[in-house]
Structures are given as structure tokens and as C-alpha cells.
GROMACS .gro file of C-alpha atoms in nm:
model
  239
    1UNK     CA    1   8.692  11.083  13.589
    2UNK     CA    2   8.648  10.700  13.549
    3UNK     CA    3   8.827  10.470  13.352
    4UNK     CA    4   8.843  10.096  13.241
    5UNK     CA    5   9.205   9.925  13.154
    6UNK     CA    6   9.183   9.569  12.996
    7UNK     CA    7   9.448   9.363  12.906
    8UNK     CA    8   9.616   9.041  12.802
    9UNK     CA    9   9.287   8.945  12.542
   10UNK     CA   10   9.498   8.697  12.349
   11UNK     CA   11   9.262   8.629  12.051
   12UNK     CA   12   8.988   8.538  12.309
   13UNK     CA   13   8.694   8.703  12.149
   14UNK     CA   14   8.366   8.558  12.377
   15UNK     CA   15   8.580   8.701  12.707
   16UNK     CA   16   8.703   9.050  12.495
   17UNK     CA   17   8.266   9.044  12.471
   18UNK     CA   18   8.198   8.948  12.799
   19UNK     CA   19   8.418   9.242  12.940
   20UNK     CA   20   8.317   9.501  12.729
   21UNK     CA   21   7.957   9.398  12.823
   22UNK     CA   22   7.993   9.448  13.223
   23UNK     CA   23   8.199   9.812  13.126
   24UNK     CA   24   7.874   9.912  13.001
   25UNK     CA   25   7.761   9.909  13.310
   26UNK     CA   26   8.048  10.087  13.506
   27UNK     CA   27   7.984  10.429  13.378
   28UNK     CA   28   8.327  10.460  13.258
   29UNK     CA   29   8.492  10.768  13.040
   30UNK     CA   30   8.725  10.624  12.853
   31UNK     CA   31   8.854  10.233  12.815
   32UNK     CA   32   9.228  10.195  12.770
   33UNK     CA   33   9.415   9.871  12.697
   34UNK     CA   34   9.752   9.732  12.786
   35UNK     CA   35   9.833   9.573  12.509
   36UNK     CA   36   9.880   9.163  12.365
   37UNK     CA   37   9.581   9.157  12.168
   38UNK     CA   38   9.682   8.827  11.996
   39UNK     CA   39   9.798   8.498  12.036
   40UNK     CA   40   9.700   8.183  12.215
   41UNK     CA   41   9.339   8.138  12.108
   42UNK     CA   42   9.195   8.145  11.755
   43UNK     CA   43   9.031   8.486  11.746
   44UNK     CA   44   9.278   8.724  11.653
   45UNK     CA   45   9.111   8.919  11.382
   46UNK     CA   46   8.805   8.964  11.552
   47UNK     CA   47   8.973   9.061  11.828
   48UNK     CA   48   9.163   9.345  11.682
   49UNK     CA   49   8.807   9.430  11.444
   50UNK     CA   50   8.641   9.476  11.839
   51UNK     CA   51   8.981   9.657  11.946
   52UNK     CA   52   8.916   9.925  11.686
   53UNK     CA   53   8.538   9.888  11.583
   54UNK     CA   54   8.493  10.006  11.988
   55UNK     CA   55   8.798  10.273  11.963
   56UNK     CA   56   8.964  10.187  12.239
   57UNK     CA   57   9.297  10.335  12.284
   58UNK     CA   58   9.567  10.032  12.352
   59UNK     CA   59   9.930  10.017  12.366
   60UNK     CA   60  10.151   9.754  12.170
   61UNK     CA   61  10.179   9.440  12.392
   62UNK     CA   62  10.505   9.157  12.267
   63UNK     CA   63  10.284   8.952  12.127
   64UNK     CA   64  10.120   9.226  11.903
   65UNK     CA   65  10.528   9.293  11.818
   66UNK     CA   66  10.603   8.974  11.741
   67UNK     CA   67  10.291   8.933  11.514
   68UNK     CA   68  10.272   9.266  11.370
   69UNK     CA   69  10.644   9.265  11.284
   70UNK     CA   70  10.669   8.884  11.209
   71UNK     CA   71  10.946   8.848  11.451
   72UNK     CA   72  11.038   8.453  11.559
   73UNK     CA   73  11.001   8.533  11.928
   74UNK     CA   74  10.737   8.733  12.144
   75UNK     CA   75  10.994   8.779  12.439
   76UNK     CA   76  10.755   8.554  12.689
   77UNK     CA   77  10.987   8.448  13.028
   78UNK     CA   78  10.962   8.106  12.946
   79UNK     CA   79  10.999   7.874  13.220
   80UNK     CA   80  11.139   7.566  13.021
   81UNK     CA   81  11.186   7.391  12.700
   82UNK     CA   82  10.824   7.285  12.689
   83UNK     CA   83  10.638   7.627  12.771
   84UNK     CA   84  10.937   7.789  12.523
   85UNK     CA   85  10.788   7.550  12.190
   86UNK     CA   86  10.458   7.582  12.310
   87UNK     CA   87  10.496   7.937  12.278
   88UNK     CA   88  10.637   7.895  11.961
   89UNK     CA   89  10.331   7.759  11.819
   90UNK     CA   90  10.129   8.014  11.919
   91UNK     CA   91  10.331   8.257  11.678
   92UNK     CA   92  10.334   8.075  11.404
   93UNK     CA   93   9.954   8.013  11.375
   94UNK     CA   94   9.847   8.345  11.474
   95UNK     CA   95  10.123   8.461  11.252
   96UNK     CA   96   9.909   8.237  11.012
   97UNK     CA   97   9.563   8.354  11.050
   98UNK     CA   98   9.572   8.714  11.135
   99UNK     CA   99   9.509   8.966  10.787
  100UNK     CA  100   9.782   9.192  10.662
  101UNK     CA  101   9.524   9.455  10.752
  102UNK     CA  102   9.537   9.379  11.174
  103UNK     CA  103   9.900   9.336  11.128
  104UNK     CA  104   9.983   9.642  11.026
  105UNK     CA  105   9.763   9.792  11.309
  106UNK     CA  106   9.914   9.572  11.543
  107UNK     CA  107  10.242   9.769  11.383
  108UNK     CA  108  10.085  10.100  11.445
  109UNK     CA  109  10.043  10.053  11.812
  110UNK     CA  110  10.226  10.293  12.049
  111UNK     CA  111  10.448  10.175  12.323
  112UNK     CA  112  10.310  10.369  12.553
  113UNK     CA  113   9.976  10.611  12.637
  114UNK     CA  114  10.040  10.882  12.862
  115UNK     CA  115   9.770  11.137  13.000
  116UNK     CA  116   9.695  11.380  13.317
  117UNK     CA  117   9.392  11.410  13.560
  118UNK     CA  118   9.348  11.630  13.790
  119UNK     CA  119   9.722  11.675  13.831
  120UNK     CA  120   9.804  11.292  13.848
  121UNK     CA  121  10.055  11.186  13.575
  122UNK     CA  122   9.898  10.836  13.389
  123UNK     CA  123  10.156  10.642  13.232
  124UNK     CA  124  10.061  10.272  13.032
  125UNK     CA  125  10.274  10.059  12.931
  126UNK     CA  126  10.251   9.703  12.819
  127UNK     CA  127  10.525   9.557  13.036
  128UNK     CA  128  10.784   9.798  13.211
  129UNK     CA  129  10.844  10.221  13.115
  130UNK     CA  130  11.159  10.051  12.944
  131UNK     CA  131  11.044   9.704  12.799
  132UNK     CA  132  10.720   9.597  12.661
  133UNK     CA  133  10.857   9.254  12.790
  134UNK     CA  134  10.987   9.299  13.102
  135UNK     CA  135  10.743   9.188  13.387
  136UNK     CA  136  10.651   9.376  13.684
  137UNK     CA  137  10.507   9.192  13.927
  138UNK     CA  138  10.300   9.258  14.243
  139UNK     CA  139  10.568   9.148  14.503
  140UNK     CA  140  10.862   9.292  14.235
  141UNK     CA  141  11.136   9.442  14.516
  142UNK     CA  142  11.034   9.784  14.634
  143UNK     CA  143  11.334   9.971  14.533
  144UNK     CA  144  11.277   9.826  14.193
  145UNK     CA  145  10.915   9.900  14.181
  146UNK     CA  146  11.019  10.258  14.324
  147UNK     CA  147  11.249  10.291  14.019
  148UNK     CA  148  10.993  10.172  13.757
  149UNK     CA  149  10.767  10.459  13.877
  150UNK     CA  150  11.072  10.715  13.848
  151UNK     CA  151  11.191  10.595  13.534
  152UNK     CA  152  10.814  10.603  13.347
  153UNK     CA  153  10.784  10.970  13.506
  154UNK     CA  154  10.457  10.896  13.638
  155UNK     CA  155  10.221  10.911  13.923
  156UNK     CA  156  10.016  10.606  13.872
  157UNK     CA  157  10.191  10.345  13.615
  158UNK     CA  158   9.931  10.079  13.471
  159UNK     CA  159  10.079   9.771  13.294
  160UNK     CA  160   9.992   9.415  13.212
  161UNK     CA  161  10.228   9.133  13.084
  162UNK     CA  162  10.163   8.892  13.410
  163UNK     CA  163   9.826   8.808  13.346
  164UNK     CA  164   9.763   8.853  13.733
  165UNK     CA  165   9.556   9.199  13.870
  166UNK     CA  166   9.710   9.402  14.165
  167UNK     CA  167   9.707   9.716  14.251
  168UNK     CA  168  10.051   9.862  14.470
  169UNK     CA  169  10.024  10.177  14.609
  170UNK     CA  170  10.404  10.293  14.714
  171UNK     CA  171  10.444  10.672  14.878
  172UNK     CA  172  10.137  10.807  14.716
  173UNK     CA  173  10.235  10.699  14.357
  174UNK     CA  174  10.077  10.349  14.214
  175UNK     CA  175  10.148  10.071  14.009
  176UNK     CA  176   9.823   9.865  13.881
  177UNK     CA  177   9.822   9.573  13.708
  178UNK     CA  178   9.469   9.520  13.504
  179UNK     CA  179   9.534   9.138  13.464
  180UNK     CA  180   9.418   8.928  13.163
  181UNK     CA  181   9.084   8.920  12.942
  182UNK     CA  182   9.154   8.613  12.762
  183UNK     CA  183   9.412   8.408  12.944
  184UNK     CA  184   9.393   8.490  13.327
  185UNK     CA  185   9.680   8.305  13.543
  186UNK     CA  186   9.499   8.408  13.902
  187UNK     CA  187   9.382   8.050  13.942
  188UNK     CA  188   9.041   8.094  13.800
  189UNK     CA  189   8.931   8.107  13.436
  190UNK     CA  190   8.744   8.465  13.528
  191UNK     CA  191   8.851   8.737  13.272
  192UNK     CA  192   8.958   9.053  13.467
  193UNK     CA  193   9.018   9.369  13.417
  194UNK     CA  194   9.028   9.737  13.657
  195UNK     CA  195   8.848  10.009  13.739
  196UNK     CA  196   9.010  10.359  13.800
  197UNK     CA  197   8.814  10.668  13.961
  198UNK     CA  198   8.984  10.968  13.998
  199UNK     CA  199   8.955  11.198  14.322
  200UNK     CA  200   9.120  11.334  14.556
  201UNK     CA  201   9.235  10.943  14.709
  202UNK     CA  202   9.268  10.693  14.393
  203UNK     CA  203   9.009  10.443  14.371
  204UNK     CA  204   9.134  10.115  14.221
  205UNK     CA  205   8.860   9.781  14.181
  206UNK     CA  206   8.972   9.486  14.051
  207UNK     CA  207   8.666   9.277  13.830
  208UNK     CA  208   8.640   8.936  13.792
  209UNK     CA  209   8.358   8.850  13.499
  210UNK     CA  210   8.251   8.536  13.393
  211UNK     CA  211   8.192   8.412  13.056
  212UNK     CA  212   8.179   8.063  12.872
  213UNK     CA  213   8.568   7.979  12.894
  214UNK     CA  214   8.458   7.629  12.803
  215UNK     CA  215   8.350   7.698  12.415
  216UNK     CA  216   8.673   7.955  12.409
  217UNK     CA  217   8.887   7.598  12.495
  218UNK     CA  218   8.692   7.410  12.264
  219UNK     CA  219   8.758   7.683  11.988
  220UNK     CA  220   9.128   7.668  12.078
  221UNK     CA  221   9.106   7.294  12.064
  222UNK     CA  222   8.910   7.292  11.711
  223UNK     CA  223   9.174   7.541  11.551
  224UNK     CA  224   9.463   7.260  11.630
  225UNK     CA  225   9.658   7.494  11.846
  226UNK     CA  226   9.809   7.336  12.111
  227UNK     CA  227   9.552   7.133  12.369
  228UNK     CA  228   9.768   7.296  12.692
  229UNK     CA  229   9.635   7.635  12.586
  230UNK     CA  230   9.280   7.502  12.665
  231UNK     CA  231   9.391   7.346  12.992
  232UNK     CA  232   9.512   7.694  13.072
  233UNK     CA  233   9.196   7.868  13.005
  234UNK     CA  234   9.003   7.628  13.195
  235UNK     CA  235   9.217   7.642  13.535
  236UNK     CA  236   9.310   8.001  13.507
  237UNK     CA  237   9.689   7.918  13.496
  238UNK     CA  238   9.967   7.922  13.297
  239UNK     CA  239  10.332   8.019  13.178
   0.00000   0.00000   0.00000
């Protein structure tokens, strides 16, 4: 078996395209995402229209939360003061411009998608087994990472949240990390995403795909969201 795990879109329609247009290619089973559809850039509806138009199964990221349930706050580790309001911004226009419709799918999302193959326990999550905000990152502490794997109840966890692809194999379980679609922070405005194949050793690739980040920061800068957010997408960085 062979699957593809996106996450981390963030309203960025051209790179959700892009993506889905090199997994054509892969010879994939199944597509699964990790979750924050939303937020950021100014294509949240068509986003979530691609999301479910291409039915693939995705788990409920903090941004799709915070928008689905109108909440004030997505939960992002802000850094300071600055990245905190920017951040705020972000909710209130997608809050703004994303339909009733998507935001009661955004509601409807499960927390987590959990399946078996050949004997290997699957577990996604958006951020952590116990928080869809909680960030697990590639060099998280080992005894940590050890007890994310034991608390999900899983063989091979898959999560997103830090924008940044990895994949961690620790005493024949796995954590793996498909980075972002629409707002990478690997220091490159690539959209990423993984590859899983099933068999007797796991094989994990990482892909990097290009697409025409410039017209996504343009968009972002045309919808009067904040100018920073295009700077991101262009450099491949961010909060």
C-alpha cells in the first residue's frame, strides 16, 4: 500500500493544485491530510471545495477549530507580540470570507484518523495524540517523542503543525511530519508533502514541488491581509 499525507494548505489554492497534480503521478492509494486547511492566504473556500470535491480524508487542524468554531484564538506558539496580532488578523478575515457551508465542515472534522496495514498501527493527528496544537518537532527530546508514540497507541504517528517535513524513526515505530502545502517554513517557498509505502521496512520520501508562490503572495497582498504573510511565502519562513 501507498499513501500521500499533505498538510498545512492554509487557503493556498495554486500550491493545494500543484500538489495534488504531482500525486497523480505517485501511484498512490489513498491521500490523507493533517489538517489547517485555512488561514493565511485568501483561498479558503476553494480550498476546502478541493478538500472535499477530491475526497480526501483530513483531520481538524487549530486553524480549521478556530474558524469552524469562531473561536478568538487558533492556539499558534507565537513567538512575540508582533507574530501574536499578525496571527490575529489572519482569523478575523478568514473568519470573514469563508461560507457557513466550509465552516461547518471545518466543524465536522475528526481529531484524529486512525487505520492498520499490514499489522502497522497508523495514527494522524494534526498536532500531538493529545493536542491538535501542541507541536512535535523533529529534534523534540526522545523520551518525549517516545511518549507521544505510546500515548497515540500507534506504530507510525503522522502529524503536521510545524510546517517543516521529517521523518524520525525511534525503535522500529515512526513519527513523520508531512510539512506544509501552502506556507512551508523549510527555507524555501517549495510546497511539500510525504510519501508512505508500506512493506516489510517503511518507506518514507519527502517531496518538494514547485508552483507559482509569487501570484499566491500577490493574491495575499491584493486581499489586504497582512504584507508579512507574502514575505513568508516567498522565503519559505515564518512563525
Amino acid at each position: 500500500m501507498k499513501i500521500a499525507v499533505i498538510s498545512d494548505i492554509h487557503a493556498n489554492i495554486g500550491a493545494l493544485e500543484a500538489v495534488l497534480e504531482d500525486i497523480k503521478g505517485q501511484s498512490v492509494d489513498q491521500v490523507y491530510c493533517t489538517g489547517d486547511l485555512v488561514g493565511y492566504a485568501p483561498y479558503p473556500n476553494e480550498v476546502i471545495e478541493l478538500i472535499k470535491n477530491s475526497q480526501i480524508a483530513a483531520v481538524m487542524g487549530n486553524y480549521d477549530d478556530a474558524i469552524g468554531n469562531m473561536r478568538l484564538i487558533c492556539g499558534c506558539d507565537y513567538q512575540d507580540d508582533k507574530a501574536q496580532a499578525l496571527g490575529a488578523a489572519s482569523i478575523t478575515w478568514t473568519k470573514e470570507h469563508t461560507s457557513e457551508e466550509n465552516k461547518e465542515f471545518l466543524r465536522s472534522l475528526p481529531a484524529q484518523i486512525r487505520f492498520t496495514v499490514d499489522k502497522q498501527r497508523v495514527l494522524l493527528v494534526h498536532g500531538s495524540p493529545a493536542r491538535l496544537n501542541e507541536y512535535i518537532h523533529e529534534d523534540t527530546d526522545l523520551l518525549e517523542a517516545v511518549d507521544h508514540i505510546v500515548k497515540g497507541d500507534t506504530d507510525i504517528l503522522i502529524c503536521g503543525h510545524t510546517h517543516k517535513p521529517y521523518h524520525r524513526a525511534i525503535c522500529n515505530k515512526h513519527i513523520i511530519n508531512a510539512g506544509s502545502v501552502g506556507k512551508p517554513k523549510h527555507g524555501s517557498p517549495e510546497a511539500t508533502y510525504v510519501i508512505l509505502k508500506f512493506g516489510p521496512e517503511l518507506e518514507v520520501e519527502i517531496r518538494k514541488v514547485n508552483y507559482d508562490y509569487e501570484a499566491a503572495a500577490k493574491a495575499i497582498e491584493a486581499a489586504a491581509l497582512p504584507a508579512e504573510f507574502a514575505a513568508m511565502l516567498r522565503q519559505g519562513k515564518g512563525v
